[in-house]
Structures are given as C-alpha cells and as structure tokens.
XYZ file of C-alpha atoms in Angstrom:
662
model
C -56.210 -273.082 -35.320
C -52.492 -273.309 -34.914
C -51.619 -272.518 -30.773
C -49.219 -271.280 -30.209
C -46.340 -273.476 -29.839
C -47.191 -275.339 -32.754
C -46.681 -271.632 -34.504
C -43.330 -271.549 -33.362
C -42.369 -274.826 -34.116
C -42.852 -274.337 -37.621
C -40.977 -271.040 -38.373
C -37.604 -273.450 -36.719
C -38.890 -276.733 -38.553
C -39.023 -274.563 -42.027
C -36.035 -272.369 -41.624
C -34.171 -276.344 -40.888
C -35.453 -277.366 -44.111
C -33.809 -274.087 -45.467
C -30.222 -275.305 -43.873
C -30.711 -272.792 -41.111
C -28.833 -273.794 -37.345
C -31.229 -273.789 -35.411
C -29.940 -271.955 -31.755
C -30.841 -271.901 -28.760
C -32.400 -268.124 -27.296
C -28.998 -266.506 -25.270
C -30.134 -265.025 -22.572
C -32.246 -262.499 -21.944
C -29.724 -260.579 -19.438
C -26.857 -260.026 -20.660
C -23.581 -260.409 -18.692
C -20.459 -258.811 -20.803
C -21.683 -255.950 -23.032
C -20.936 -252.942 -21.254
C -23.459 -251.351 -24.836
C -26.828 -253.468 -23.095
C -28.346 -255.074 -19.712
C -30.809 -256.872 -21.286
C -31.253 -258.468 -25.045
C -33.560 -255.947 -26.436
C -33.449 -257.471 -29.933
C -32.620 -260.682 -31.873
C -29.464 -259.633 -33.328
C -28.083 -259.008 -29.878
C -25.939 -262.190 -29.635
C -24.473 -261.564 -33.378
C -22.571 -257.770 -32.314
C -19.914 -259.843 -32.725
C -19.789 -261.679 -35.775
C -21.584 -258.702 -37.061
C -18.797 -256.146 -36.453
C -16.060 -258.777 -37.504
C -14.489 -260.020 -34.180
C -15.966 -263.631 -34.566
C -16.342 -265.984 -37.048
C -19.535 -266.309 -38.396
C -19.274 -270.075 -39.154
C -22.300 -271.113 -39.489
C -23.853 -268.718 -41.502
C -27.201 -269.145 -41.858
C -28.791 -269.413 -38.160
C -32.624 -269.672 -37.262
C -34.104 -268.526 -33.090
C -36.849 -267.616 -31.129
C -35.285 -264.885 -29.392
C -36.040 -263.686 -25.046
C -36.122 -260.269 -25.449
C -36.942 -257.205 -22.664
C -37.433 -253.591 -23.727
C -37.445 -251.897 -20.620
C -34.792 -248.392 -21.163
C -33.969 -245.813 -23.070
C -36.093 -245.254 -26.529
C -37.480 -248.861 -25.743
C -38.950 -247.770 -23.488
C -42.871 -248.924 -22.749
C -43.244 -249.896 -19.537
C -45.814 -247.637 -19.181
C -48.416 -248.280 -21.055
C -47.980 -252.024 -20.530
C -51.399 -253.385 -19.756
C -53.229 -250.715 -20.785
C -53.300 -251.626 -24.420
C -53.100 -254.432 -26.042
C -49.905 -254.453 -27.413
C -47.068 -253.717 -25.727
C -45.097 -255.807 -23.982
C -41.946 -255.952 -21.707
C -40.529 -259.545 -22.580
C -41.381 -260.707 -25.523
C -39.938 -263.785 -27.776
C -38.521 -261.849 -31.371
C -38.773 -264.934 -34.273
C -35.536 -264.471 -36.158
C -33.086 -265.746 -39.436
C -29.775 -264.461 -39.992
C -28.004 -264.533 -42.952
C -23.821 -263.525 -42.391
C -22.116 -263.078 -45.221
C -24.828 -265.729 -47.554
C -27.214 -264.919 -49.478
C -29.250 -261.648 -48.797
C -32.076 -259.486 -49.797
C -34.016 -261.870 -52.755
C -32.673 -265.094 -50.300
C -34.309 -263.433 -47.364
C -38.037 -262.113 -49.338
C -38.020 -265.454 -50.918
C -37.864 -267.304 -47.377
C -40.440 -265.157 -45.764
C -42.777 -264.852 -48.261
C -42.408 -268.925 -48.345
C -43.199 -269.351 -44.847
C -45.931 -266.956 -44.535
C -47.730 -267.898 -47.744
C -47.388 -271.526 -47.830
C -46.954 -272.447 -44.794
C -48.858 -270.949 -42.333
C -51.513 -270.772 -45.217
C -51.743 -265.757 -45.371
C -53.701 -264.905 -48.277
C -51.234 -262.768 -50.624
C -53.994 -260.401 -51.459
C -53.756 -259.387 -47.138
C -49.809 -258.464 -47.347
C -48.170 -255.458 -48.155
C -44.070 -254.357 -47.546
C -41.949 -251.172 -47.258
C -39.320 -250.584 -48.991
C -36.946 -247.625 -48.230
C -37.791 -244.565 -50.334
C -34.112 -243.309 -49.635
C -32.312 -240.019 -48.345
C -31.210 -237.664 -50.794
C -28.666 -236.050 -47.257
C -26.949 -239.175 -47.192
C -26.904 -239.392 -50.424
C -28.894 -243.378 -51.133
C -31.092 -243.754 -53.305
C -34.515 -246.063 -52.803
C -33.699 -249.818 -52.084
C -35.157 -250.511 -56.052
C -33.136 -254.538 -56.003
C -35.433 -254.927 -53.145
C -38.729 -253.443 -54.970
C -37.167 -256.247 -57.945
C -37.746 -259.364 -55.837
C -41.077 -258.262 -54.191
C -42.194 -258.151 -57.409
C -42.152 -261.768 -58.373
C -44.936 -261.307 -55.265
C -46.752 -258.648 -54.363
C -48.545 -256.173 -56.890
C -46.544 -252.624 -57.467
C -49.507 -250.884 -55.519
C -48.728 -253.540 -52.585
C -45.463 -252.266 -51.955
C -45.300 -249.158 -50.523
C -41.950 -246.396 -50.167
C -40.687 -245.865 -46.229
C -38.924 -243.285 -44.657
C -36.156 -242.937 -42.868
C -37.368 -243.815 -39.578
C -39.711 -246.792 -40.902
C -37.383 -247.850 -43.392
C -33.539 -247.696 -42.183
C -32.380 -249.743 -39.131
C -29.791 -248.125 -37.274
C -28.109 -250.686 -34.011
C -27.590 -247.067 -32.158
C -25.655 -244.489 -33.427
C -23.043 -245.880 -34.403
C -22.634 -249.486 -35.731
C -23.682 -251.431 -38.179
C -27.025 -250.346 -39.871
C -29.224 -251.214 -43.192
C -32.082 -250.242 -45.670
C -35.119 -252.893 -44.352
C -37.871 -254.128 -45.664
C -41.168 -254.594 -43.399
C -44.109 -256.815 -43.935
C -47.839 -255.416 -42.827
C -50.907 -257.315 -42.837
C -54.422 -256.584 -43.110
C -56.463 -258.919 -40.873
C -59.770 -256.758 -41.045
C -63.101 -258.775 -42.146
C -63.512 -258.007 -45.400
C -67.403 -256.162 -43.822
C -65.347 -254.155 -41.948
C -62.840 -253.028 -44.263
C -66.172 -252.344 -46.814
C -67.442 -249.909 -43.914
C -64.803 -247.880 -43.955
C -64.196 -247.366 -47.566
C -60.059 -247.111 -46.909
C -57.837 -249.409 -48.904
C -55.333 -251.577 -46.302
C -51.779 -250.152 -47.677
C -53.334 -245.951 -46.705
C -52.895 -247.761 -42.932
C -49.465 -249.139 -43.581
C -48.057 -247.258 -40.340
C -50.684 -245.683 -39.464
C -50.823 -247.078 -35.831
C -54.321 -249.051 -36.907
C -54.234 -251.733 -34.560
C -55.712 -253.752 -37.224
C -52.839 -253.419 -40.214
C -50.114 -254.466 -38.175
C -46.317 -254.719 -39.263
C -45.285 -258.364 -38.182
C -41.715 -259.210 -39.517
C -38.870 -256.945 -40.611
C -35.874 -257.478 -43.244
C -33.977 -255.507 -42.170
C -30.274 -255.441 -44.704
C -27.080 -254.481 -42.651
C -24.983 -253.288 -45.133
C -23.527 -249.657 -43.878
C -21.903 -248.929 -41.090
C -22.520 -245.725 -38.874
C -18.964 -243.762 -38.428
C -19.274 -241.929 -34.693
C -19.199 -238.829 -37.739
C -22.341 -239.019 -39.284
C -20.905 -240.951 -42.273
C -20.808 -244.639 -43.769
C -19.179 -247.000 -44.888
C -19.499 -250.046 -47.265
C -19.608 -253.463 -44.611
C -16.985 -256.158 -45.530
C -19.640 -258.575 -45.240
C -23.474 -258.208 -45.861
C -25.357 -259.765 -42.603
C -29.865 -260.370 -42.851
C -31.327 -259.999 -39.836
C -35.377 -260.433 -39.804
C -37.214 -260.187 -37.065
C -41.175 -261.091 -36.394
C -43.241 -260.583 -32.680
C -44.081 -263.489 -31.327
C -47.075 -262.642 -29.999
C -48.122 -260.192 -32.866
C -47.821 -263.485 -34.941
C -50.178 -265.423 -33.243
C -52.314 -263.233 -32.674
C -52.558 -262.490 -35.756
C -52.833 -266.162 -36.889
C -55.231 -266.915 -34.140
C -57.833 -264.419 -35.824
C -57.883 -262.403 -31.908
C -58.421 -258.504 -31.189
C -55.392 -258.398 -28.438
C -51.931 -260.239 -27.684
C -53.062 -261.529 -24.104
C -56.951 -262.338 -25.670
C -53.826 -265.940 -27.472
C -52.833 -268.713 -25.746
C -49.972 -267.225 -25.552
C -51.251 -265.436 -22.120
C -55.529 -266.750 -21.770
C -53.375 -269.854 -19.643
C -51.968 -267.243 -17.036
C -55.552 -264.963 -17.112
C -57.550 -267.453 -16.503
C -54.816 -268.863 -13.285
C -55.223 -265.190 -12.210
C -59.175 -265.704 -12.377
C -59.045 -268.678 -10.372
C -56.932 -267.260 -7.678
C -58.852 -263.652 -7.271
C -62.493 -264.895 -7.873
C -62.946 -261.718 -10.451
C -63.516 -261.578 -13.922
C -61.227 -260.754 -16.601
C -62.437 -258.701 -19.733
C -61.883 -258.692 -23.548
C -60.887 -255.437 -24.855
C -62.912 -254.922 -27.276
C -61.877 -251.564 -28.792
C -60.506 -248.150 -26.262
C -59.009 -249.799 -23.333
C -57.955 -248.261 -20.255
C -61.132 -246.833 -19.074
C -61.891 -246.373 -14.914
C -64.312 -249.517 -14.782
C -61.791 -251.867 -17.396
C -58.977 -251.157 -13.754
C -59.233 -254.722 -13.264
C -58.670 -256.627 -16.881
C -55.191 -253.869 -17.123
C -54.527 -254.716 -13.682
C -54.327 -258.666 -15.075
C -53.017 -257.545 -18.553
C -49.638 -256.193 -16.291
C -49.180 -259.380 -13.881
C -49.389 -261.735 -16.883
C -46.604 -259.839 -18.810
C -44.729 -259.313 -15.905
C -44.507 -262.414 -14.829
C -42.954 -263.395 -17.922
C -40.424 -260.345 -17.357
C -39.162 -261.668 -14.262
C -39.265 -265.208 -13.729
C -37.334 -265.071 -17.146
C -34.843 -262.526 -15.361
C -34.734 -264.826 -12.227
C -34.399 -267.696 -14.626
C -31.015 -266.084 -16.589
C -29.224 -265.226 -13.500
C -30.042 -261.864 -12.584
C -32.137 -261.323 -9.185
C -33.982 -257.906 -8.017
C -31.906 -255.966 -6.207
C -31.350 -252.211 -6.045
C -28.868 -251.442 -8.849
C -28.825 -251.596 -13.036
C -30.182 -254.996 -14.487
C -31.367 -255.683 -11.111
C -32.970 -252.717 -10.207
C -35.131 -253.033 -13.373
C -36.127 -256.134 -12.772
C -37.707 -254.777 -9.324
C -39.620 -252.209 -10.544
C -41.406 -254.081 -13.047
C -42.076 -256.660 -10.282
C -43.201 -253.970 -8.387
C -45.729 -252.379 -11.214
C -47.555 -256.410 -11.132
C -47.594 -256.339 -6.987
C -49.066 -252.221 -6.751
C -51.698 -253.383 -9.929
C -52.681 -256.329 -8.210
C -52.857 -254.888 -4.713
C -54.849 -251.773 -5.738
C -57.043 -253.778 -7.910
C -57.038 -257.036 -7.967
C -57.614 -257.239 -3.637
C -54.633 -259.243 -3.526
C -53.027 -258.144 0.625
C -50.328 -261.497 -0.095
C -47.841 -262.303 -2.614
C -49.768 -263.379 -5.269
C -47.466 -262.982 -9.176
C -45.167 -266.479 -7.735
C -49.407 -268.403 -7.528
C -49.111 -267.913 -11.198
C -45.704 -269.040 -12.447
C -46.558 -273.291 -12.642
C -48.785 -272.016 -15.760
C -45.646 -270.435 -16.730
C -43.633 -273.245 -16.839
C -46.207 -275.669 -18.078
C -46.260 -272.958 -21.142
C -43.521 -272.076 -22.696
C -41.355 -274.335 -19.814
C -40.491 -276.693 -22.775
C -39.256 -274.050 -25.051
C -37.329 -272.353 -22.861
C -35.827 -275.268 -20.536
C -34.059 -273.176 -18.070
C -37.644 -272.140 -17.227
C -37.843 -275.382 -15.364
C -34.909 -276.042 -14.292
C -34.935 -273.341 -12.220
C -38.876 -273.035 -11.314
C -37.954 -273.096 -7.387
C -35.209 -270.261 -7.510
C -37.488 -268.315 -9.131
C -40.982 -268.835 -6.904
C -39.008 -267.918 -4.104
C -37.471 -265.352 -4.615
C -40.423 -263.680 -6.365
C -42.549 -264.506 -3.033
C -39.511 -262.460 -0.861
C -39.524 -259.906 -3.027
C -43.568 -259.644 -3.007
C -43.703 -260.182 0.500
C -41.296 -257.122 1.359
C -42.746 -255.130 -1.136
C -46.176 -255.630 0.195
C -44.231 -254.233 3.720
C -43.262 -251.109 1.640
C -46.668 -250.767 0.168
C -47.766 -250.302 3.013
C -45.864 -247.852 4.552
C -45.842 -245.340 1.949
C -49.858 -245.930 2.202
C -49.034 -244.967 5.831
C -46.824 -241.622 5.078
C -49.895 -240.696 2.794
C -53.150 -241.075 4.588
C -50.645 -238.975 6.969
C -49.547 -235.844 4.542
C -53.236 -236.023 4.067
C -54.357 -235.649 7.158
C -52.286 -232.703 7.686
C -54.245 -231.301 4.526
C -56.293 -231.236 5.833
C -55.859 -229.361 8.757
C -54.438 -226.687 6.636
C -57.438 -226.439 4.498
C -54.638 -227.280 1.588
C -56.468 -229.463 -1.926
C -53.055 -230.556 -2.997
C -50.424 -232.671 -1.833
C -47.113 -231.079 -3.559
C -45.401 -232.877 -6.371
C -42.246 -232.761 -4.120
C -43.760 -235.279 -1.082
C -45.510 -237.050 -4.744
C -42.182 -237.897 -6.234
C -40.516 -239.209 -2.630
C -43.014 -241.253 -2.598
C -42.596 -242.175 -5.830
C -38.404 -242.471 -5.289
C -38.611 -244.259 -1.708
C -41.296 -246.307 -1.732
C -42.143 -247.116 -5.164
C -45.489 -245.368 -5.873
C -45.635 -244.385 -9.337
C -47.980 -240.981 -9.738
C -51.641 -242.248 -10.513
C -51.281 -244.398 -7.329
C -50.872 -241.622 -5.710
C -53.028 -239.272 -7.160
C -55.871 -242.209 -6.796
C -55.940 -242.460 -3.657
C -55.803 -238.466 -3.352
C -58.983 -238.324 -5.796
C -60.044 -241.114 -3.577
C -60.085 -239.044 -0.499
C -61.062 -235.345 -2.236
C -57.087 -233.979 -2.980
C -55.477 -233.387 -6.605
C -51.711 -233.560 -6.685
C -49.387 -231.009 -8.083
C -48.076 -233.368 -11.586
C -46.363 -230.324 -12.434
C -43.963 -230.522 -9.879
C -43.732 -234.181 -9.313
C -42.549 -234.048 -13.338
C -39.760 -230.884 -12.485
C -38.567 -233.813 -9.629
C -38.183 -236.938 -12.178
C -36.295 -234.648 -14.087
C -33.828 -233.735 -11.889
C -33.505 -237.149 -11.759
C -33.171 -238.095 -15.593
C -31.009 -235.179 -16.027
C -28.686 -236.460 -12.981
C -28.523 -240.517 -14.229
C -27.618 -239.168 -18.648
C -24.858 -236.695 -16.705
C -23.155 -240.182 -15.195
C -24.242 -241.737 -17.457
C -23.013 -240.205 -21.271
C -20.130 -241.741 -22.669
C -18.587 -240.235 -25.633
C -16.858 -243.061 -28.224
C -14.804 -241.283 -31.639
C -14.215 -243.956 -34.105
C -12.224 -246.671 -34.684
C -8.917 -245.701 -35.815
C -7.067 -248.696 -38.039
C -3.336 -248.213 -37.420
C -2.472 -250.381 -40.609
C -3.790 -248.811 -43.455
C -6.461 -251.538 -45.821
C -6.814 -252.657 -42.410
C -10.875 -254.292 -41.942
C -12.244 -253.033 -38.643
C -13.221 -256.466 -37.410
C -9.926 -258.075 -37.313
C -10.040 -260.721 -35.490
C -8.061 -260.075 -31.789
C -5.615 -263.261 -30.874
C -5.359 -263.862 -27.106
C -2.403 -265.896 -25.368
C -2.931 -265.489 -22.058
C -3.471 -268.578 -21.055
C 0.179 -268.820 -22.236
C 2.087 -265.882 -22.062
C 1.932 -262.960 -19.462
C 4.889 -261.276 -21.982
C 3.577 -260.660 -25.688
C 5.078 -259.427 -29.027
C 1.993 -256.940 -30.440
C 1.337 -254.586 -32.478
C -1.699 -251.744 -31.961
C -4.807 -253.070 -34.388
C -6.996 -249.891 -33.668
C -7.317 -247.353 -31.491
C -9.970 -244.827 -30.514
C -10.793 -241.919 -27.830
C -13.582 -242.010 -24.831
C -14.931 -239.450 -23.156
C -16.896 -240.439 -20.346
C -17.401 -237.532 -17.654
C -15.445 -235.282 -18.726
C -12.305 -238.085 -18.005
C -10.613 -239.301 -21.060
C -8.575 -241.940 -22.410
C -7.883 -244.484 -24.865
C -9.488 -247.984 -26.110
C -7.074 -249.909 -27.851
C -7.035 -253.417 -29.397
C -4.096 -255.703 -29.753
C -3.050 -258.242 -32.713
C -1.656 -260.389 -30.042
C -2.817 -260.172 -26.493
C -1.764 -261.400 -22.567
C -3.700 -259.296 -20.480
C -7.314 -261.130 -19.647
C -10.222 -258.186 -20.183
C -12.923 -258.402 -17.195
C -15.594 -261.239 -17.824
C -16.997 -263.997 -15.643
C -16.537 -261.350 -12.274
C -12.477 -260.963 -12.352
C -11.836 -257.761 -12.925
C -9.393 -256.784 -16.117
C -5.458 -257.651 -16.022
C -2.641 -254.389 -15.463
C 0.482 -254.073 -16.557
C 2.096 -251.540 -18.944
C 3.312 -251.607 -23.364
C 6.963 -250.964 -23.762
C 8.312 -250.290 -27.173
C 11.550 -248.691 -27.994
C 10.828 -245.462 -27.297
C 8.550 -245.688 -24.952
C 6.366 -247.165 -21.723
C 2.038 -246.784 -21.334
C 0.517 -248.469 -17.881
C -2.350 -250.207 -19.491
C -4.796 -248.565 -16.259
C -7.873 -251.250 -16.880
C -8.436 -253.777 -19.915
C -12.342 -254.932 -20.639
C -14.255 -257.756 -22.726
C -15.956 -255.965 -25.947
C -17.796 -257.243 -28.552
C -15.952 -260.524 -27.815
C -12.206 -258.900 -27.967
C -10.341 -257.395 -25.220
C -9.858 -253.673 -25.266
C -6.681 -251.868 -23.531
C -7.584 -249.069 -21.665
C -4.971 -245.794 -22.034
C -4.753 -242.739 -20.699
C -2.095 -241.681 -22.812
C -2.074 -242.585 -26.796
C 1.903 -244.068 -27.972
C 3.143 -241.184 -29.226
C 3.860 -244.390 -32.115
C 0.687 -246.402 -33.025
C 2.621 -248.644 -35.525
C 5.403 -249.106 -33.187
C 6.179 -252.720 -32.065
C 5.326 -253.254 -28.538
C 5.936 -255.388 -25.860
C 2.639 -256.420 -23.611
C 3.824 -257.289 -20.550
C 0.921 -258.527 -17.909
C 1.550 -257.411 -13.844
C 1.939 -260.806 -12.834
C 1.473 -260.482 -9.193
C -2.238 -259.193 -9.696
C -3.319 -261.406 -12.314
C -2.069 -264.168 -9.872
C -4.501 -262.886 -7.267
C -6.923 -262.748 -9.090
C -7.029 -265.691 -10.744
C -5.614 -267.312 -7.211
C -9.717 -265.800 -6.103
C -11.629 -267.058 -8.852
C -10.338 -270.412 -8.551
C -12.165 -269.697 -4.987
C -15.040 -268.434 -6.361
C -15.603 -272.155 -7.979
C -14.491 -273.947 -4.945
C -16.557 -272.091 -3.422
C -19.615 -272.538 -5.633
C -18.893 -276.756 -5.760
C -18.546 -276.781 -1.396
C -21.757 -274.722 -1.143
C -23.655 -277.117 -3.059
C -22.584 -279.450 -1.380
C -23.392 -278.175 2.388
C -26.605 -277.023 1.439
C -28.104 -278.586 -1.584
C -28.001 -278.619 -5.216
C -30.308 -275.892 -5.632
C -27.558 -273.211 -4.951
C -26.424 -271.379 -7.955
C -24.016 -268.946 -8.587
C -25.747 -265.225 -9.614
C -22.918 -263.517 -10.017
C -19.130 -262.667 -8.801
C -16.380 -260.284 -8.393
C -12.697 -260.839 -8.298
C -9.761 -258.538 -7.606
C -6.321 -259.046 -6.467
C -6.964 -258.355 -2.862
C -10.758 -259.866 -2.785
C -13.378 -261.714 -3.823
C -17.521 -261.734 -3.779
C -19.140 -264.066 -3.889
C -23.441 -264.423 -4.796
C -25.364 -267.390 -4.644
C -28.937 -268.399 -3.858
C -30.241 -270.023 -1.185
C -33.750 -269.362 0.880
C -32.990 -268.616 3.932
C -30.045 -267.527 6.124
C -26.260 -269.837 6.732
C -26.281 -271.092 9.928
C -21.802 -270.233 11.624
C -21.995 -274.554 11.301
C -23.084 -274.138 7.674
C -20.275 -271.310 7.442
C -17.970 -272.885 8.841
C -17.886 -276.355 7.268
C -17.717 -274.685 3.688
C -14.460 -272.984 4.698
C -13.511 -276.279 5.826
C -13.836 -277.529 2.671
C -12.703 -274.997 0.741
C -9.330 -275.067 2.342
C -9.436 -278.786 1.475
C -9.388 -278.016 -1.175
C -6.573 -276.130 -1.495
C -4.132 -278.220 0.852
C -4.595 -280.628 -1.538
C -2.486 -278.506 -4.175
C -4.360 -280.521 -7.199
C -2.413 -280.558 -10.293
C -4.505 -278.452 -13.271
C -6.013 -281.326 -15.920
C -6.667 -278.885 -18.650
C -8.607 -279.375 -21.064
C -9.177 -276.126 -23.194
C -10.125 -276.740 -26.888
C -13.164 -279.735 -25.844
C -15.821 -279.123 -27.370
C -18.444 -277.219 -24.482
C -21.270 -280.533 -24.065
C -18.524 -282.831 -24.440
C -16.976 -280.985 -21.220
C -20.092 -281.007 -18.751
C -21.249 -284.686 -19.963
C -17.035 -284.694 -17.859
C -18.652 -282.383 -15.064
C -18.161 -279.383 -16.148
C -20.598 -276.016 -14.302
C -21.559 -273.658 -17.246
C -22.461 -270.156 -15.707
C -24.568 -267.687 -16.925
C -25.692 -269.881 -19.827
C -21.982 -269.543 -20.970
C-alpha cells in the first residue's frame, strides 16, 4: 500500500515526466490580492496568468497547493470533525496548461496517471461532462465526451448540470465546463447487496462513490452583465483532493483513518490517555465526542501551523481573526471533551513537522515560532474560556433564582461574540445544568452581525471597458516607476466601482510610474494631466500583477494622451520609511536573534509600523541598541548598489532576504 508521501511524490514525478515544471506551493495566506484572504483553490496563484497580465511561461506546471476554506461559500468549519471528509486546510494536487494542451491532453494524462501509475480499476471509474445550458446558449461538451470514449464505455460517462460541471472563479472572470472523475470504492459484496450501480450514485453524496479529480477547461470570461466571451487563451486547471485520494488508495472509509492524520491522532491518544474510535457508518453521536474532538484538533493543527508558517499570526482582524477562530475551536473541543485544561495543540506540532516537513520545508524552518505562538494563544484563550464559564455559571444562578429554565439568545450570542463560546458549547453546559437556550434569538443576533459585515464589505464592479478597439482585456502594463516619476501614458481600460454607496473608477495605464500598494507600502498619489484636464489619482493598488489607479472622476476623453505624475514628496517619504523597515529587520536580528521574522508592516509618508515575531517583551536596553544600529546605518549614507534583474535564487545566495514567501 502506498503511503501518503509516496502518493504525493508519484504525482509530481508523473507530471514532471510530461514536461511540467514542478513548482512549490504558494503561501496559504494571500498578501496582495484584495479579493481573497487565503488560497482556497490550486489556481489562485495563477489568476494573473489566466487573466493575461503575466507571462505564461512555463506553460505546463504542476504542484501540490496548500488551501484553506473557512469563509464565504466554502465555509465548512462547523462540519469539520463531525464527518469523515471535511477539512479546513487541505492539499490540492493540480496540473496546469496555459495555452498549451487542452481537453484531450488533460483527459489522457489524468487517465494514464490513475490507471497506469496508481493501478485503479477502470471499471470503478465514472466521469461527468457538462450537459449544456440553453439559457446560456451553451451546448453539451461533446468534445470532452468524445475524448473520454477512448478510455471508458459510454455508460460510464454521465451528463452533469451547470452547478456540478461548469466551473466559475466568481461572479465574474474566467470560467468553463469541467469534467469530474468519480470512483466507486465499494466492495463487490456491498455493490451486490445494494443492487445499485455506481453510475446512479455519482454526485449523490454517497460516502463511497466520491469525486477525486476535477478537470476544468477554462475557455470563457464571465462579464458583469452575466454574458460570456471567449478567453484569448484556453487554460487547463485540474484539482485533485490529496486527502481523498489517499483515503481511496489506502482503502479507508474516512480521511482521518489514513496516514495523513493517524500519526497526529495517535499522538493525541498518547497525551490524553483517551482512545480514538474510527467511525463506522454515522458519526457525531453523543458517545462519539472524544473522537470528534480528536479529528477537530488534528485538522485545525494543520491549518493554524501552516498559516503561522506563511506569515499570518492570530489576531482580531481579517485573516488573523480567522486563524484565531480555528485555533480556539480546537482549544474548546480539547478542553471540553479531551480534558485538556492547559495548552495542548502545540504539543502535537513535532508530529506534524515529522509527517509534512519534507514536502513543505517552511514547517521545519518555522517550527519554533509556530510552537511559541500557538502555546501563547492557547494559554490566553484558556483564561478567557474560564471567564466565560464563570459568567455562564452566574447567568444560570440568576435563572435559578428567578425560576427560569431558558437562557435568552442575546446572552448566548454575547458569550459567542466576546468569549468565543459557540452555541453548541453554551447549550452543552446549560443542558448539563438543566437549562435550555433560546436558539431562535441567538440566530437573530447572528444574522444581524452577518448583515453588518456584508454591508460593510459590499463591492460592486462593472466590466472592464477597453479604451482601444480590439485591445485584449489582459494587455500587459509596464511599470517604469523605479526610473521615472513622470511618464507619458494612455489608459488601457477602466471600470466603475461602487463600495458602501461611494463611487470611484479604476484605471489601468499602458505605462505607469505609480507604485501600487504592496509589501506594506501605501500606493502612490498624484495626477494624470492631459491637454484639457487634470485628474487627481487618490490611490494606487496592486491587483493581479498590475497597478490600478483610483480616481473619483473618469477623464472626459479616456483616449487622450496623459502625463502620469507621481507626488514625489509623498513617494520619497514612503520610500525612506520602507527602507527603514528593512534596516529594522536587520537590526532586530542582530540584537534579538535570527529567529526574528517580519510578520507585517505599514509604510506611509508619515509613519511606519513594523510587526515582528519574538517571544518576550523587548527590553529598553535592546530597543536603544536597535535604534543606535539603525541610525548608524542611516548616517553611513551608503550608495545604492542595485541588481534589478538578478534571479531570486542568485540574490538569496548573496544574502538577500525574501519576506512572505516572495
């Protein structure tokens, strides 16, 4: 039986033999994409290539990508641990073709890998193809079905609807039909006993007839008005859930029974002295809470560890809040069902590093930091948990005194919102003491919070409007801001954006000296000047590999020639503060130790903020030494020795420091 490590390696080796460049996983935490906090699919790191704003070479690539799905439409967090297959962090095996092979190549390679390399029985495999959609004017994907007929009989090809077999990046953007590969993993006895063909169980939520690979054929672009246009370059994007694949190849009924998770679960058993029971049939009964808690902790350990390794510390905002919420969910389960009244999760980290550190070396490199941060977070939340239980006990005493039997939902929501108590934990403690919780009131408060968050974040974008006729949407922009602060340019395209009832426009120029917000530094401001008007640029942001210029008004003549002029006073001040962050990084390493890592920064013309990892309060003496060292380097007035076009690996050999995986 192949181990998880061997399966992962075999995938990479197979596609390397098919002339694919094997690339490392992108960070799970996304820093420069305003539309995403976390990588939630293998294709995220290639968005700018698919949209045509970055060079597609090499055109064939493959990797295993770390993904996290805990928000938006992929929010499965509350199901994790209660079933056998939902996860927060997971690996997505994938191969890509950017304008190289298309449907036939993707289908042939997928079949060869599954049947010839992994030795799956062809009779157990079923495939789906897009059945078409009359409302979209889309016909059945007969092309893909024809290629599948080389490998499977016609009755193993199943038509799938738009929901299952038409993949879309979002409300707008690249999309296209897809073809799923499903495997019937039932034993001959189970098939005979049920009397149901595997074909009839495809996409019917049967736990043993599962999708393992999705081949996406991107050939359209979805516009804001809902219409479709052809992409300038066909793209293959495939995704195969690693944990599901291992489960199937190892003949297990649960992802948690494979050697992806079992070493962690065995470590949990050793630390707690409790026994894990592998699920058979239905999971989630009251007597199964120990095993559910162990699955929760095993899954969440991975998500939190990889997030910290990729530069995202737990916090109270945005991505940091999501990581803190995942960690606290694990702590709650360990506290309530595994009897762990002190930090527990960090003790499992050595096992995770042993199992996954070779495939993802950032785990080994950051092990000390991950353990320190995790333990500090666990200790802090356990103190909060104790306080929340104290307040709940007080509320129950008041109910007893008044003869009440139900905790109102407003109080239950306050415990959730302030102290991280989920409704099920509040209900559990109340039930043990003879009380119930008004769940309907709780849900009303929860919906109010969701509505507030949705209204605050709501953004509406129009389609990009190309200024020059026949101009491809993805025409590449050239950044000239390292050498010029004024430059002649034309508008390539623009779109209107509405956010919280504020309207503004985003412009993409063919040449730009504007530095878009990136690496912690705020975007440049300035003006666009033509013969007839001057348009203030109030901000500049990076999106899909290019600078987007924010203006309150659209030029009267978007086709005119403009002079793009950067506010040099603000640029120079920001640049000086940005340089200071790198001097700080160097000085802190010298004074505090090499373990110090930059974890974030904010650089503006007026100020800089520098976030870094350390395990204790920095002393006044250490701060003074850092300050002395930075000022000394500034006074040296060192000349700039620039190597702009040097390959990254060569730069690292010379001592360059890459931050945030970049």
